[in-house]
Coordinates of C-alpha atoms in Angstrom, one line a residue:
I1 CA 0.0 0.0 0.0
F2 CA 1.3 3.4 -0.8
R3 CA 1.9 6.1 1.8
S4 CA -0.5 8.4 0.0
V5 CA -3.3 5.8 0.2
Q6 CA -2.5 5.2 3.8
S7 CA -2.7 8.9 4.6
E8 CA -6.0 9.2 2.7
Y9 CA -7.5 6.3 4.7
E10 CA -6.4 8.1 7.9
F11 CA -7.9 11.3 6.7
E12 CA -11.2 9.6 6.0
G13 CA -11.2 7.8 9.4
I14 CA -10.7 4.3 8.0
E15 CA -8.8 2.2 10.5
L16 CA -6.0 0.5 8.6
G17 CA -3.6 -0.7 11.3
E18 CA 0.2 -0.6 11.0
I19 CA 1.6 -1.8 7.7
A20 CA 5.4 -2.3 7.7
F21 CA 7.0 -1.8 4.3
S22 CA 10.4 -0.8 3.1
D23 CA 11.0 2.5 1.4
N24 CA 11.8 1.9 -2.3
A25 CA 12.5 5.5 -3.2
G26 CA 16.1 4.6 -4.2
V27 CA 14.9 2.0 -6.6
L28 CA 12.3 4.3 -8.2
D29 CA 15.0 7.0 -8.6
L30 CA 17.3 4.5 -10.2
I31 CA 14.7 3.5 -12.7
E32 CA 12.8 6.7 -13.4
G33 CA 15.0 9.5 -12.0
R34 CA 17.3 11.9 -13.7
M35 CA 19.7 9.8 -15.9
G36 CA 17.9 6.7 -14.6
L37 CA 17.7 3.3 -16.3
I38 CA 14.9 4.4 -18.6
A39 CA 16.7 7.6 -19.7
V40 CA 19.9 5.7 -20.3
L41 CA 18.1 3.0 -22.2
N42 CA 16.3 5.5 -24.4
E43 CA 19.6 7.2 -25.1
E44 CA 21.2 3.8 -26.0
C45 CA 18.3 2.8 -28.2
V46 CA 18.7 5.8 -30.5
R47 CA 22.5 5.3 -31.0
P48 CA 23.2 3.5 -34.3
K49 CA 25.5 0.9 -32.7
G50 CA 24.0 0.9 -29.2
G51 CA 24.0 -2.4 -27.4
D52 CA 23.5 -4.2 -24.1
V53 CA 27.0 -4.0 -22.9
A54 CA 27.3 -0.3 -23.6
F55 CA 24.0 0.3 -21.8
V56 CA 25.2 -1.6 -18.7
N57 CA 28.5 0.2 -18.7
K58 CA 26.8 3.6 -19.0
V59 CA 24.5 2.7 -16.1
Y60 CA 27.4 1.7 -13.9
A61 CA 29.3 4.9 -14.9
V62 CA 26.3 7.2 -14.2
K63 CA 24.8 5.5 -11.2
S64 CA 27.9 4.0 -9.5
D65 CA 27.0 5.7 -6.2
V66 CA 23.5 4.2 -5.9
E67 CA 23.3 1.5 -3.2
C68 CA 20.5 -0.6 -4.8
L69 CA 22.5 -1.1 -8.1
V70 CA 24.4 -4.3 -7.8
K71 CA 27.5 -5.2 -9.7
D72 CA 28.7 -8.7 -9.1
K73 CA 31.9 -10.3 -10.4
F74 CA 29.9 -13.3 -11.6
Y75 CA 27.6 -11.2 -13.8
R76 CA 28.2 -11.2 -17.5
P77 CA 29.1 -7.9 -19.2
H78 CA 25.5 -7.3 -20.2
E79 CA 24.0 -8.0 -16.7
F80 CA 23.3 -5.9 -13.6
G81 CA 21.1 -6.3 -10.5
I82 CA 18.8 -4.2 -8.4
R83 CA 18.5 -4.8 -4.7

């Protein structure tokens, strides 16, 4: 359940109880934020010789400081993970 829905329920007096959830703002920013995965993918798609490996390398270069982006030594050059 989203925080906005939770606050709307509270405003309307609907008892919801406590719902524990982790904040995924970092993941959303990685995907949709400025120079996020979607923006980098769009950029790579319009390049004449764009490819998977170039996309992943660019993601690592632009978002190297993001904690939820995972780079593992066992990943292939065209793979990355999100935690």
